[in-house]
Short mmCIF file of C-alpha atoms in Angstrom, two decimals:
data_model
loop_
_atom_site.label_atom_id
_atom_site.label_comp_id
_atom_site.label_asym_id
_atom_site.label_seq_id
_atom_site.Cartn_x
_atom_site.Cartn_y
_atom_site.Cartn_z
CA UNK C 1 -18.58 24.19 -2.41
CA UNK C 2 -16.17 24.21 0.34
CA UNK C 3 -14.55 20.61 1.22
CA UNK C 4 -15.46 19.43 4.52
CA UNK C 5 -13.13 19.25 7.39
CA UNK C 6 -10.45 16.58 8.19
CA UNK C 7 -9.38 15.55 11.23
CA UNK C 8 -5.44 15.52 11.61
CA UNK C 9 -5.54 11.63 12.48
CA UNK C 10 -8.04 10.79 9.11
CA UNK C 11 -6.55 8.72 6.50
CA UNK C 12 -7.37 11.40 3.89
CA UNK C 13 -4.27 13.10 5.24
CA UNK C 14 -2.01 10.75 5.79
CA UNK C 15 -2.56 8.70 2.18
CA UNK C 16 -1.73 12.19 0.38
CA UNK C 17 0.67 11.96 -2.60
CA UNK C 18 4.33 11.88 -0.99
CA UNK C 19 6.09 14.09 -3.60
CA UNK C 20 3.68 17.18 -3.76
CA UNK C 21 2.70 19.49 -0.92
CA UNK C 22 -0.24 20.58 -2.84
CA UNK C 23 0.51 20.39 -6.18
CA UNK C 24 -0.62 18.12 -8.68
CA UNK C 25 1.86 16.27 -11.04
CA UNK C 26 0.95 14.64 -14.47
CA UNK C 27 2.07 11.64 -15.38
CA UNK C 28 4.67 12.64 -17.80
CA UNK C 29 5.78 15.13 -15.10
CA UNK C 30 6.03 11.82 -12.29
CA UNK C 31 7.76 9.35 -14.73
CA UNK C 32 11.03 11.37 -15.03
CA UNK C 33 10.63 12.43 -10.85
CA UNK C 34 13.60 10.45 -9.77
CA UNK C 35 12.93 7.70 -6.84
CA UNK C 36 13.11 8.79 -3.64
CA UNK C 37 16.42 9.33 -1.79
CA UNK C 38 18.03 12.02 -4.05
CA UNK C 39 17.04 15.05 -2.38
CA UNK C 40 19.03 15.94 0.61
CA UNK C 41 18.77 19.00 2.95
CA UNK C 42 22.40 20.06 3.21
CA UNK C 43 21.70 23.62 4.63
CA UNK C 44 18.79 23.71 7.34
CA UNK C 45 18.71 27.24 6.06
CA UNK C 46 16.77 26.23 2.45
CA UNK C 47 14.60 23.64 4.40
CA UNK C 48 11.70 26.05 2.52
CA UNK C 49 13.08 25.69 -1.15
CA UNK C 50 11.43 22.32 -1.98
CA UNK C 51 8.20 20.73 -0.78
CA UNK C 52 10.32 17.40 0.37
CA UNK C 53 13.42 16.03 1.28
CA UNK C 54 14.56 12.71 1.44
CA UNK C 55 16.88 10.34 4.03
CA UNK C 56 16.28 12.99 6.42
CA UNK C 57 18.63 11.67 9.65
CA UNK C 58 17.25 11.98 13.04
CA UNK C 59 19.28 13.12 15.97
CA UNK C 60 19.31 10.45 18.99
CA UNK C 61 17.35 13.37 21.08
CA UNK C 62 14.54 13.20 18.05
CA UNK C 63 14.46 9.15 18.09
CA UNK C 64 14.14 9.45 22.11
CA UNK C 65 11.27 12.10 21.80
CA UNK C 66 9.46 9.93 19.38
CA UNK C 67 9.67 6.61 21.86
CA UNK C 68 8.37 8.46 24.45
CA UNK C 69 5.41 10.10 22.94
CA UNK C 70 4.47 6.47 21.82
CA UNK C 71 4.80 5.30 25.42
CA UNK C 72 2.60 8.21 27.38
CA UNK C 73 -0.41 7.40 24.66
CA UNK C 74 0.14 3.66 24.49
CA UNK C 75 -2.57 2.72 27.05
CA UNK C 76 -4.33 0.22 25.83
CA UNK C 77 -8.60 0.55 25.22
CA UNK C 78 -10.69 -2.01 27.00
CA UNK C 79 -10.97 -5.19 25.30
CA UNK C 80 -14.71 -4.76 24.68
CA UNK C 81 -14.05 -1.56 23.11
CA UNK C 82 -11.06 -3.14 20.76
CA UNK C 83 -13.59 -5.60 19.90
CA UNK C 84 -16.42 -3.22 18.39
CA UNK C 85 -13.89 -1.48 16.43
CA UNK C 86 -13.20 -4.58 15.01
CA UNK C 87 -16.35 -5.98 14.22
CA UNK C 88 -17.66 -2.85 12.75
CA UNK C 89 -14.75 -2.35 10.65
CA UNK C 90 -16.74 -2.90 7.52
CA UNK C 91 -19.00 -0.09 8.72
CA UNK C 92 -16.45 2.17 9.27
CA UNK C 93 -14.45 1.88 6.16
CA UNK C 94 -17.41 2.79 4.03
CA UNK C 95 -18.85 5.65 6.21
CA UNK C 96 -15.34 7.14 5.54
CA UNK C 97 -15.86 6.65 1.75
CA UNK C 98 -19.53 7.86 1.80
CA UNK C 99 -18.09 10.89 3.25
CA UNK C 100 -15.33 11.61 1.44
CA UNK C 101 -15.89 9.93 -1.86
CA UNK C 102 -12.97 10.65 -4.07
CA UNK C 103 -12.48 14.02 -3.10
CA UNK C 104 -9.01 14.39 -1.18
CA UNK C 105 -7.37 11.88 -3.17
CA UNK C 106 -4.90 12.23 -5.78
CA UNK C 107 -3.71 9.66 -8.33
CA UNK C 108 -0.20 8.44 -7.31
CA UNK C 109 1.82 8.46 -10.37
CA UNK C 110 5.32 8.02 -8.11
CA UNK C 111 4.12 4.26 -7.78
CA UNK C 112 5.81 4.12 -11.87
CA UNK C 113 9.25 5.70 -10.70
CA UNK C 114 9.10 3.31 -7.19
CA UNK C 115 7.46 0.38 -9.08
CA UNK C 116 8.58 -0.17 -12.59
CA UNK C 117 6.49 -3.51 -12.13
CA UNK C 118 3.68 -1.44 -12.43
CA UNK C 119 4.76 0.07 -15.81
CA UNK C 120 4.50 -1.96 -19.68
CA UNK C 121 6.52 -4.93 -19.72
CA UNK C 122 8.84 -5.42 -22.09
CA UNK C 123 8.60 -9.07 -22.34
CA UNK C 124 10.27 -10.75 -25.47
CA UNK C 125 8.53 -13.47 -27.70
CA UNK C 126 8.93 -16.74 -26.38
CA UNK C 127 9.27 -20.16 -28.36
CA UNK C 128 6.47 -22.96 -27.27
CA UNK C 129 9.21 -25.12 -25.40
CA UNK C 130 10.19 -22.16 -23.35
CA UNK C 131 6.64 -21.54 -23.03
CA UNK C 132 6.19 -24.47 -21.70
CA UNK C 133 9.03 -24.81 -19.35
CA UNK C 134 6.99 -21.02 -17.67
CA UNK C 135 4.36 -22.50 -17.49
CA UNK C 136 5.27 -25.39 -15.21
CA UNK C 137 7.39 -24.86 -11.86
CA UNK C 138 8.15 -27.17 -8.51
CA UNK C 139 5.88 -26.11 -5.19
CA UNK C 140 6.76 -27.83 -2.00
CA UNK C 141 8.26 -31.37 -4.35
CA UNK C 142 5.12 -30.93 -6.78
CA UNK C 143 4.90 -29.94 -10.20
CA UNK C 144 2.38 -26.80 -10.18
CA UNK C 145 0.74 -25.74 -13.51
CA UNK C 146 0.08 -22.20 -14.55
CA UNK C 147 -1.92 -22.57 -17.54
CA UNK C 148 -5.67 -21.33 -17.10
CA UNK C 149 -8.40 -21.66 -19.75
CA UNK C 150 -9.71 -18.66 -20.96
CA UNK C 151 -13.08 -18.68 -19.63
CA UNK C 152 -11.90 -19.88 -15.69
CA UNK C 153 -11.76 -16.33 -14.36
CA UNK C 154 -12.20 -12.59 -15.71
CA UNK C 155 -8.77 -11.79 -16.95
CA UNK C 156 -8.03 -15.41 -17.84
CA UNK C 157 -6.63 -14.78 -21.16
CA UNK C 158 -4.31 -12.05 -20.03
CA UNK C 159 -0.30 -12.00 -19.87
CA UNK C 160 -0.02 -10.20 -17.10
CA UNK C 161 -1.44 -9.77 -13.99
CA UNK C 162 -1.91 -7.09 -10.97
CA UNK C 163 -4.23 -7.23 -8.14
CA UNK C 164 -4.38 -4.01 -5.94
CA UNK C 165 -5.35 -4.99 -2.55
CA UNK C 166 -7.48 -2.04 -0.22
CA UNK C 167 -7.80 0.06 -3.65
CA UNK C 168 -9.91 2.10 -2.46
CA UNK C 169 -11.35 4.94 -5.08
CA UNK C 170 -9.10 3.72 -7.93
CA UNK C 171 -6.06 5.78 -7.45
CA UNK C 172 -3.49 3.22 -8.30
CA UNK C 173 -5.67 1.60 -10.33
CA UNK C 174 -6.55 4.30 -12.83
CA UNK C 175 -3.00 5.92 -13.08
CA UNK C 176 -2.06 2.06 -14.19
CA UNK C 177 -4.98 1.46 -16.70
CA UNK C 178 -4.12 4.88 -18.07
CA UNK C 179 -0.38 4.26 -18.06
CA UNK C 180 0.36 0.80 -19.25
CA UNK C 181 -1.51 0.34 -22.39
CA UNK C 182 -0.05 -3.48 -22.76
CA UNK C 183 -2.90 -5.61 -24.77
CA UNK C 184 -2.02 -8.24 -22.56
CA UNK C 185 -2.53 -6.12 -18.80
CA UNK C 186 -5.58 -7.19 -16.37
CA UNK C 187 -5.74 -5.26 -13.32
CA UNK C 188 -7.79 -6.91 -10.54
CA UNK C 189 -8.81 -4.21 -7.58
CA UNK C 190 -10.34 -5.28 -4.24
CA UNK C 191 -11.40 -3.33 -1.30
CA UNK C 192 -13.11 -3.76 2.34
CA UNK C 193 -15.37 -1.18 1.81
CA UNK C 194 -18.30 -2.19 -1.01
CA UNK C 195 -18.82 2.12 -0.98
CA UNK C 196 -15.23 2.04 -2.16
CA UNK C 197 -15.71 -0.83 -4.74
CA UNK C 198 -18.76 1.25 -6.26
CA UNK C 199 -16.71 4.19 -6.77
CA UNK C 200 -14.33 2.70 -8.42
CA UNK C 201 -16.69 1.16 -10.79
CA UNK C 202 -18.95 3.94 -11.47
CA UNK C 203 -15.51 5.71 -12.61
CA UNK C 204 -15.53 6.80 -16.51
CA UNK C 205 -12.22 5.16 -16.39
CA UNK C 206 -13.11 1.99 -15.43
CA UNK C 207 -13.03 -0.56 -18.33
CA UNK C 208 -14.48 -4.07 -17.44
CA UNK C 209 -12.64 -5.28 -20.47
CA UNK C 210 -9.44 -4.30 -18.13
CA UNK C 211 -10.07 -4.25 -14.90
CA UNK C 212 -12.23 -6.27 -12.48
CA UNK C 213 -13.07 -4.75 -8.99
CA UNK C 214 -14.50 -6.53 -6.37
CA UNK C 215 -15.09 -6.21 -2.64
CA UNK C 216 -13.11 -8.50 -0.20
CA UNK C 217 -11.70 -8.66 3.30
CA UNK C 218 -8.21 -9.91 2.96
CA UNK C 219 -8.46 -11.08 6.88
CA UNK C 220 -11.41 -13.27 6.21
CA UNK C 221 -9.83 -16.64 5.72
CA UNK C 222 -12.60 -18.08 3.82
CA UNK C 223 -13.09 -15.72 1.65
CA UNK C 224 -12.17 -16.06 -1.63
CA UNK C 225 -10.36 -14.25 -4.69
CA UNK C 226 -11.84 -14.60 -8.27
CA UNK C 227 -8.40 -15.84 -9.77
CA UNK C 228 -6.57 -19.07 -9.10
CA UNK C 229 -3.59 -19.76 -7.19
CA UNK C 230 -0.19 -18.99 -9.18
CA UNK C 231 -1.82 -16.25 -11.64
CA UNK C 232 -0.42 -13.06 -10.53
CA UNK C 233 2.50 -11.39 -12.04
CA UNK C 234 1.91 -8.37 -9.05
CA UNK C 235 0.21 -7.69 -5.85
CA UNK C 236 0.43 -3.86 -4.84
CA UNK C 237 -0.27 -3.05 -1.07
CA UNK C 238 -0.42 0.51 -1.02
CA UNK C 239 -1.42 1.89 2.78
CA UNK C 240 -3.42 -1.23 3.50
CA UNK C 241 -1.66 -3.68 5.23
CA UNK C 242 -1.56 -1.23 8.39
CA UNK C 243 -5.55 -1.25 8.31
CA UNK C 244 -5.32 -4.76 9.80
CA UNK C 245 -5.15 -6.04 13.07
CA UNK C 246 -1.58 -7.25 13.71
CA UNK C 247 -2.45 -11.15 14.35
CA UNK C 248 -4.52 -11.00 11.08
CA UNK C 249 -1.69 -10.16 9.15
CA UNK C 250 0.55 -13.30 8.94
CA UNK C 251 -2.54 -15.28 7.37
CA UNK C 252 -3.49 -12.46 5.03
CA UNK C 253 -0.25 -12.28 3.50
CA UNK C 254 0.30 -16.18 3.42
CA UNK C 255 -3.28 -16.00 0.98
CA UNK C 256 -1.71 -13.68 -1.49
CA UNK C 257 1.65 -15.45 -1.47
CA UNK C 258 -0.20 -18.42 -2.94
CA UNK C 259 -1.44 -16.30 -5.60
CA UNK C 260 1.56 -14.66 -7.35
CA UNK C 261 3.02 -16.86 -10.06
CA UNK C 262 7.08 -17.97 -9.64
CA UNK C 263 9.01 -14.79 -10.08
CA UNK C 264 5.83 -12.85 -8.90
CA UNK C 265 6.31 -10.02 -6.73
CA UNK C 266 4.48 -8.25 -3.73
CA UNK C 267 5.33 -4.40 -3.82
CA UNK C 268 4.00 -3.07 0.02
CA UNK C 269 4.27 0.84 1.00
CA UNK C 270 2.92 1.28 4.49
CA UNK C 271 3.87 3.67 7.66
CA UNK C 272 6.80 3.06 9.51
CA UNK C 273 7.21 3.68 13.20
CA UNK C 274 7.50 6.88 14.35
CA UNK C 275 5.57 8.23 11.59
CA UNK C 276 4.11 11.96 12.35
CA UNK C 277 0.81 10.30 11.99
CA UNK C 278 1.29 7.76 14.88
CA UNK C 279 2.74 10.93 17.05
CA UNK C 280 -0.10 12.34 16.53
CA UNK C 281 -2.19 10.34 18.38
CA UNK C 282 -3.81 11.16 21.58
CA UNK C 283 -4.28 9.11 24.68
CA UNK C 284 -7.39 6.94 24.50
CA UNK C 285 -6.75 6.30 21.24
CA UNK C 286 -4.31 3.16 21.06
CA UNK C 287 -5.65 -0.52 20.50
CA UNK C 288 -2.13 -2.64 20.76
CA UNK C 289 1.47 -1.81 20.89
CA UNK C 290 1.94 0.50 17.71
CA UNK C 291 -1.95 0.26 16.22
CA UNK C 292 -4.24 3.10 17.05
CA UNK C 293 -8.01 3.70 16.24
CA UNK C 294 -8.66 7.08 14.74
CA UNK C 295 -11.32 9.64 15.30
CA UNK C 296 -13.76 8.14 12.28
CA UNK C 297 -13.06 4.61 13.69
CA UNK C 298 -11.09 3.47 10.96
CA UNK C 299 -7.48 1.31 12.66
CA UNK C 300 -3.75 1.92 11.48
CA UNK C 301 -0.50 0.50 12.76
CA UNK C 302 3.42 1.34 12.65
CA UNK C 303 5.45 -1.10 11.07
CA UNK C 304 9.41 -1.45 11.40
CA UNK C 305 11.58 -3.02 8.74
CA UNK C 306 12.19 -6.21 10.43
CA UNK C 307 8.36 -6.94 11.02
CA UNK C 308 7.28 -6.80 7.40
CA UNK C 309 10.48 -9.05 6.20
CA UNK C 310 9.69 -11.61 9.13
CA UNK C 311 5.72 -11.31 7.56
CA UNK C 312 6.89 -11.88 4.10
CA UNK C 313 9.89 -13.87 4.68
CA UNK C 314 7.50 -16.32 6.61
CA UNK C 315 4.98 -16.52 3.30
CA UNK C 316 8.27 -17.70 1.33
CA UNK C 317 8.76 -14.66 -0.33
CA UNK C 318 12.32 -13.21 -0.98
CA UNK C 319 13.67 -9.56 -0.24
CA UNK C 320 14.26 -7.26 -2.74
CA UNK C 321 13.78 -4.33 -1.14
CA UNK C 322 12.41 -3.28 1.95
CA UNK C 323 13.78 0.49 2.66
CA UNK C 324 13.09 2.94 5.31
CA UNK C 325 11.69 6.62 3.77
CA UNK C 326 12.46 9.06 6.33
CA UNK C 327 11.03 12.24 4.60
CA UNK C 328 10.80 15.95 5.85
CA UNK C 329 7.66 16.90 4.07
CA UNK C 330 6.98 21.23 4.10
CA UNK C 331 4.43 23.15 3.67
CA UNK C 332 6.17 26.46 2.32
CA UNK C 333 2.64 28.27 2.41
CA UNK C 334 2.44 27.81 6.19
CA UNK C 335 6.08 27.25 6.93
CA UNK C 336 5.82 24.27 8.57
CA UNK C 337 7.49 21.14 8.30
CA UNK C 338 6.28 17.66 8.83
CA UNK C 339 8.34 14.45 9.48
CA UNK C 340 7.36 11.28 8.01
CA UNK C 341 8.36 7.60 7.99
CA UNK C 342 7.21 5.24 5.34
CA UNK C 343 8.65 1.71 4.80
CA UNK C 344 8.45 0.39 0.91
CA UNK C 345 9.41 -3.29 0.46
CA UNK C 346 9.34 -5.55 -2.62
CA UNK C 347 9.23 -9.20 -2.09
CA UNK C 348 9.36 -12.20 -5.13
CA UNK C 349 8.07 -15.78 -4.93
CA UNK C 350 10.95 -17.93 -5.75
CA UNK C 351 10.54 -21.17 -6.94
CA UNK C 352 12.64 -23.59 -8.67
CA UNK C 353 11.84 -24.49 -12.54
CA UNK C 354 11.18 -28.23 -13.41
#
């Protein structure tokens, strides 16, 4: 059966695996794949050897054609029309997955060579007093505990923690669950769509035992996650963040701040600005500065560097990492070549001990 048709703006294309231009790795294959940033095109000549190449620099006359194909198509939609989109964000999201079920995705096994978080922990055996030094740590003047009983939340009794935020059909979440066989791993998944959430649990591969998915809308204020404050060890953002409108983002992030335990760390890989995808876009088609509707209705914005530190920074969280990925991605079948900008940040709760 042939795959139905995508259009060059659709998510499905622009949340493809970053290291293959068609091809599928394994996981043993993606685990020795060194990070990002070690391929360099030193001969414009072999652009056509490998499928991608990494820190590629753009010329000032590139950076200048970029800003102004933003500006022509940056015309913003009537406010009644930026409104529907929003409301019926819910409805869009899961037409998209009714659609496309899991059938363009792959299973991103980089996220083990970007995010060693995401891999077993080696944690050494700790004495009770050390214990319970952990499990006690200063917020705001206060002493904060994070001891849980057992039967508080589904993954209670775990060790450590990851929530996957905009999962979507599980591929982060499988690739994990398959990976990391610690005893002590719960993985908590959450998406916008409810057609997502159902995918992922109809999965084979989905283990109740080890996982729980549930359907949320991180913008929704009142809504509520089913773990406790200070009980994460990991929040992954893969390609979600961008799905939100821009003054719902401070709040969002400020909610899953609260939930990573001291030392806890937010791991974020979103489009940066300038992306091919956002020069793709047609007139008629932008909502804000930088965030654009596509043709299936579903919204995406352009970050830059200094607006996801200032969003984290502002939840209390502390830079690790926040990188630009400027990547010539090629298509050696059709000789063409394809210029992408992702940002990738990692961000830790800091707190001090008692």
């Amino acid at each position: 059966m042939a795959a139905p048709a995508v259009a060059a703006d659709s998510p499905v294309i622009e949340n493809m695996p970053e290291t293959a231009g068609g091809a599928t790795e394994n996981p043993a294959e993606a685990q020795k794949r060194p990070q990002f940033g070690t391929r360099f095109l030193t001969d414009p000549r072999q652009v056509f050897q490998h499928n991608a190449w990494d820190n590629v620099e753009w010329s000032a006359e590139q950076e200048e054609a970029a800003l102004k194909k933003v500006q022509e198509n940056s015309q913003p939609l009537p406010a009644e029309k930026q409104e529907e989109f929003d409301n019926r964000a819910n409805e869009y999201w899961n037409d998209f997955y009714t659609i496309h079920e899991n059938r363009f995705f792959k299973d991103r096994h980089w996220l083990f060579t970007e995010f060693p978080e995401l891999a077993p922990q080696q944690k050494p055996s700790r004495g009770a007093e050390e214990k319970e030094s952990l499990d006690q740590h200063m917020l705001n003047g206060e002493v904060v505990s994070l001891n849980h009983t057992h039967d508080e939340f589904p993954g209670a009794s775990a060790s450590y923690r990851i929530l996957e935020v905009g999962c979507g059909v599980g591929n982060t979440v499988f690739p994990i669950l398959k990976t990391n066989n610690d005893p002590g791993l719960f993985v908590y998944c959450c998406d916008f769509s409810s057609t997502a959430v159902d995918l992922v649990k109809s999965n084979p591969e989905y283990d109740p035992s080890r996982c729980h998915a549930f359907v949320h809308d991180m913008s929704n204020e009142s809504g509520e996650y089913p773990m406790p404050d200070h009980s994460l060890d990991v929040i992954v953002l893969i390609f979600v963040l961008s799905a939100l409108h821009p003054e719902k983002m401070q709040k969002s992030i400020d909610r899953l701040a609260r939930l990573l335990k001291p030392g806890g760390v937010l791991l974020l890989r979103d489009y940066g600005r300038y992306d091919m995808a956002q020069l793709r876009f047609k007139k008629g088609r932008c909502l804000s500065e930088n965030f654009y509707v596509r043709g299936d209705g579903t919204r995406v914005y352009f970050f830059t560097q200094d607006e996801l530190h200032d969003l984290f920074s502002s939840a209390g969280l502390e830079k690790m990492q926040n990188l630009v990925d400027r990547r010539l991605q090629v298509n050696r079948g059709k000789q063409l070549t394809m210029y992408r900008v992702w940002v990738q940040c990692k961000y830790r709760k800091v707190l001090a001990p008692t």
